[in-house]
PDB file of C-alpha atoms in Angstrom:
ATOM      1  CA  MET A 478       0.000   0.000   0.000  1.00 45.00           C
ATOM      2  CA  CYS A 479       1.261   3.476  -0.806  1.00 57.00           C
ATOM      3  CA  LEU A 480       0.827   6.676   1.114  1.00 74.00           C
ATOM      4  CA  GLY A 481      -2.762   7.652   0.426  1.00 87.00           C
ATOM      5  CA  ILE A 482      -5.887   9.093   1.928  1.00 92.00           C
ATOM      6  CA  PRO A 483      -8.962   6.892   2.368  1.00 94.00           C
ATOM      7  CA  GLY A 484     -12.281   8.100   1.009  1.00 96.00           C
ATOM      8  CA  GLN A 485     -15.758   6.702   0.493  1.00 96.00           C
ATOM      9  CA  VAL A 486     -17.436   6.843  -2.906  1.00 97.00           C
ATOM     10  CA  VAL A 487     -20.562   9.009  -2.953  1.00 98.00           C
ATOM     11  CA  ARG A 488     -21.452   8.624  -6.632  1.00 96.00           C
ATOM     12  CA  THR A 489     -20.053   8.327 -10.140  1.00 94.00           C
ATOM     13  CA  LEU A 490     -19.980  11.636 -11.988  1.00 95.00           C
ATOM     14  CA  ASP A 491     -21.713  11.920 -15.357  1.00 92.00           C
ATOM     15  CA  GLY A 492     -19.446  12.102 -18.378  1.00 89.00           C
ATOM     16  CA  TYR A 493     -15.685  11.668 -18.186  1.00 87.00           C
ATOM     17  CA  GLY A 494     -15.992   8.130 -19.519  1.00 88.00           C
ATOM     18  CA  GLY A 495     -17.008   6.869 -16.078  1.00 86.00           C
ATOM     19  CA  GLN A 496     -13.555   7.716 -14.743  1.00 94.00           C
ATOM     20  CA  LEU A 497     -14.533  10.333 -12.144  1.00 96.00           C
ATOM     21  CA  VAL A 498     -16.272   9.653  -8.866  1.00 97.00           C
ATOM     22  CA  LEU A 499     -17.261  11.952  -6.048  1.00 97.00           C
ATOM     23  CA  VAL A 500     -15.607  10.774  -2.838  1.00 97.00           C
ATOM     24  CA  ASP A 501     -16.183  11.793   0.776  1.00 96.00           C
ATOM     25  CA  VAL A 502     -12.871  12.408   2.530  1.00 94.00           C
ATOM     26  CA  ALA A 503     -13.453  13.313   6.180  1.00 90.00           C
ATOM     27  CA  GLY A 504     -16.640  15.194   5.277  1.00 94.00           C
ATOM     28  CA  ASP A 505     -15.141  16.993   2.267  1.00 94.00           C
ATOM     29  CA  HIS A 506     -16.317  15.910  -1.195  1.00 97.00           C
ATOM     30  CA  ARG A 507     -13.610  15.570  -3.834  1.00 96.00           C
ATOM     31  CA  LYS A 508     -13.545  14.519  -7.478  1.00 97.00           C
ATOM     32  CA  VAL A 509     -11.286  11.492  -7.840  1.00 97.00           C
ATOM     33  CA  ASN A 510     -10.095   9.822 -11.042  1.00 97.00           C
ATOM     34  CA  VAL A 511     -10.548   6.035 -10.971  1.00 96.00           C
ATOM     35  CA  GLY A 512      -9.055   5.466 -14.430  1.00 95.00           C
ATOM     36  CA  MET A 513      -5.991   3.735 -12.981  1.00 95.00           C
ATOM     37  CA  LEU A 514      -8.258   0.895 -11.801  1.00 94.00           C
ATOM     38  CA  PRO A 515      -9.964  -0.080 -15.082  1.00 90.00           C
ATOM     39  CA  ASP A 516     -11.037  -3.541 -13.904  1.00 91.00           C
ATOM     40  CA  GLU A 517     -12.911  -2.191 -10.868  1.00 92.00           C
ATOM     41  CA  THR A 518     -16.489  -0.970 -10.615  1.00 92.00           C
ATOM     42  CA  PHE A 519     -17.452   1.685  -8.091  1.00 94.00           C
ATOM     43  CA  THR A 520     -20.726   2.097  -6.263  1.00 94.00           C
ATOM     44  CA  PRO A 521     -21.741   4.407  -3.418  1.00 97.00           C
ATOM     45  CA  GLY A 522     -20.249   3.183  -0.158  1.00 97.00           C
ATOM     46  CA  ASP A 523     -17.105   1.693  -1.709  1.00 97.00           C
ATOM     47  CA  TRP A 524     -13.785   2.742  -0.182  1.00 96.00           C
ATOM     48  CA  VAL A 525     -10.742   3.855  -2.151  1.00 97.00           C
ATOM     49  CA  ILE A 526      -7.220   4.963  -1.308  1.00 95.00           C
ATOM     50  CA  ILE A 527      -6.441   8.281  -3.005  1.00 96.00           C
ATOM     51  CA  HIS A 528      -3.042   9.642  -4.021  1.00 94.00           C
ATOM     52  CA  MET A 529      -2.655  12.906  -5.949  1.00 94.00           C
ATOM     53  CA  GLY A 530      -6.315  12.887  -7.023  1.00 95.00           C
ATOM     54  CA  PHE A 531      -6.257   9.313  -8.309  1.00 96.00           C
ATOM     55  CA  ALA A 532      -7.742   6.200  -6.745  1.00 96.00           C
ATOM     56  CA  VAL A 533      -4.799   3.829  -6.497  1.00 95.00           C
ATOM     57  CA  GLU A 534      -6.501   1.030  -4.627  1.00 94.00           C
ATOM     58  CA  LYS A 535     -10.018  -0.156  -3.880  1.00 95.00           C
ATOM     59  CA  THR A 536     -10.332  -1.307  -0.299  1.00 94.00           C
ATOM     60  CA  ASP A 537     -12.893  -2.079   2.378  1.00 93.00           C
ATOM     61  CA  GLN A 538     -13.745  -0.177   5.550  1.00 93.00           C
ATOM     62  CA  GLU A 539     -11.080  -2.015   7.533  1.00 93.00           C
ATOM     63  CA  GLY A 540      -8.416  -1.104   4.967  1.00 90.00           C
ATOM     64  CA  ALA A 541      -9.590   2.523   5.013  1.00 90.00           C
ATOM     65  CA  GLU A 542      -9.350   2.593   8.809  1.00 89.00           C
ATOM     66  CA  GLN A 543      -5.831   1.130   8.676  1.00 89.00           C
ATOM     67  CA  ALA A 544      -4.751   3.751   6.130  1.00 87.00           C
ATOM     68  CA  LEU A 545      -6.165   6.530   8.299  1.00 85.00           C
ATOM     69  CA  ALA A 546      -4.454   5.119  11.398  1.00 87.00           C
ATOM     70  CA  SER A 547      -1.142   5.060   9.502  1.00 83.00           C
ATOM     71  CA  LEU A 548      -1.574   8.695   8.497  1.00 79.00           C
ATOM     72  CA  GLU A 549      -2.377   9.649  12.070  1.00 79.00           C
ATOM     73  CA  LEU A 550       0.680   7.750  13.308  1.00 79.00           C
ATOM     74  CA  MET A 551       2.923   9.630  10.882  1.00 77.00           C
ATOM     75  CA  GLY A 552       1.370  12.897  12.030  1.00 71.00           C
ATOM     76  CA  SER A 553       2.200  12.073  15.627  1.00 64.00           C
ATOM     77  CA  GLY A 554       5.862  12.172  14.643  1.00 56.00           C
ATOM     78  CA  SER A 555       5.712  15.867  13.823  1.00 52.00           C
ATOM     79  CA  ALA A 556       8.111  18.296  15.452  1.00 54.00           C
ATOM     80  CA  GLU A 557       5.302  20.013  17.369  1.00 56.00           C
ATOM     81  CA  GLY A 558       5.644  19.415  21.078  1.00 52.00           C
ATOM     82  CA  ARG A 559       9.114  17.864  20.885  1.00 50.00           C
ATOM     83  CA  ASP A 560      12.236  19.211  22.470  1.00 53.00           C
ATOM     84  CA  PRO A 561      14.254  20.725  19.569  1.00 52.00           C
ATOM     85  CA  ASP A 562      17.502  19.619  21.250  1.00 55.00           C
ATOM     86  CA  SER A 563      16.408  15.993  21.055  1.00 50.00           C
ATOM     87  CA  VAL A 564      15.978  16.051  17.260  1.00 47.00           C
ATOM     88  CA  PRO A 565      18.979  14.594  15.431  1.00 45.00           C
TER      89      PRO A 565
END
């Protein structure tokens, strides 16, 4: 799995050859290109992992939760709140 943001498909957008879907990412709706996954079909409720505006993986809710947990874990490693003298 690559670094990506999980989102839930809301609907397929008209036109665009069926390659654009509207995805809910933490309450924000985004247009996402699913053209990199030509063998997949997308219906409302499906989960995808998004990187740079493209769906790179279709997943389930558990996979989406794992991706989100990984992102949160990386965020916890930020410099905020750390002693600057302890950073290599």
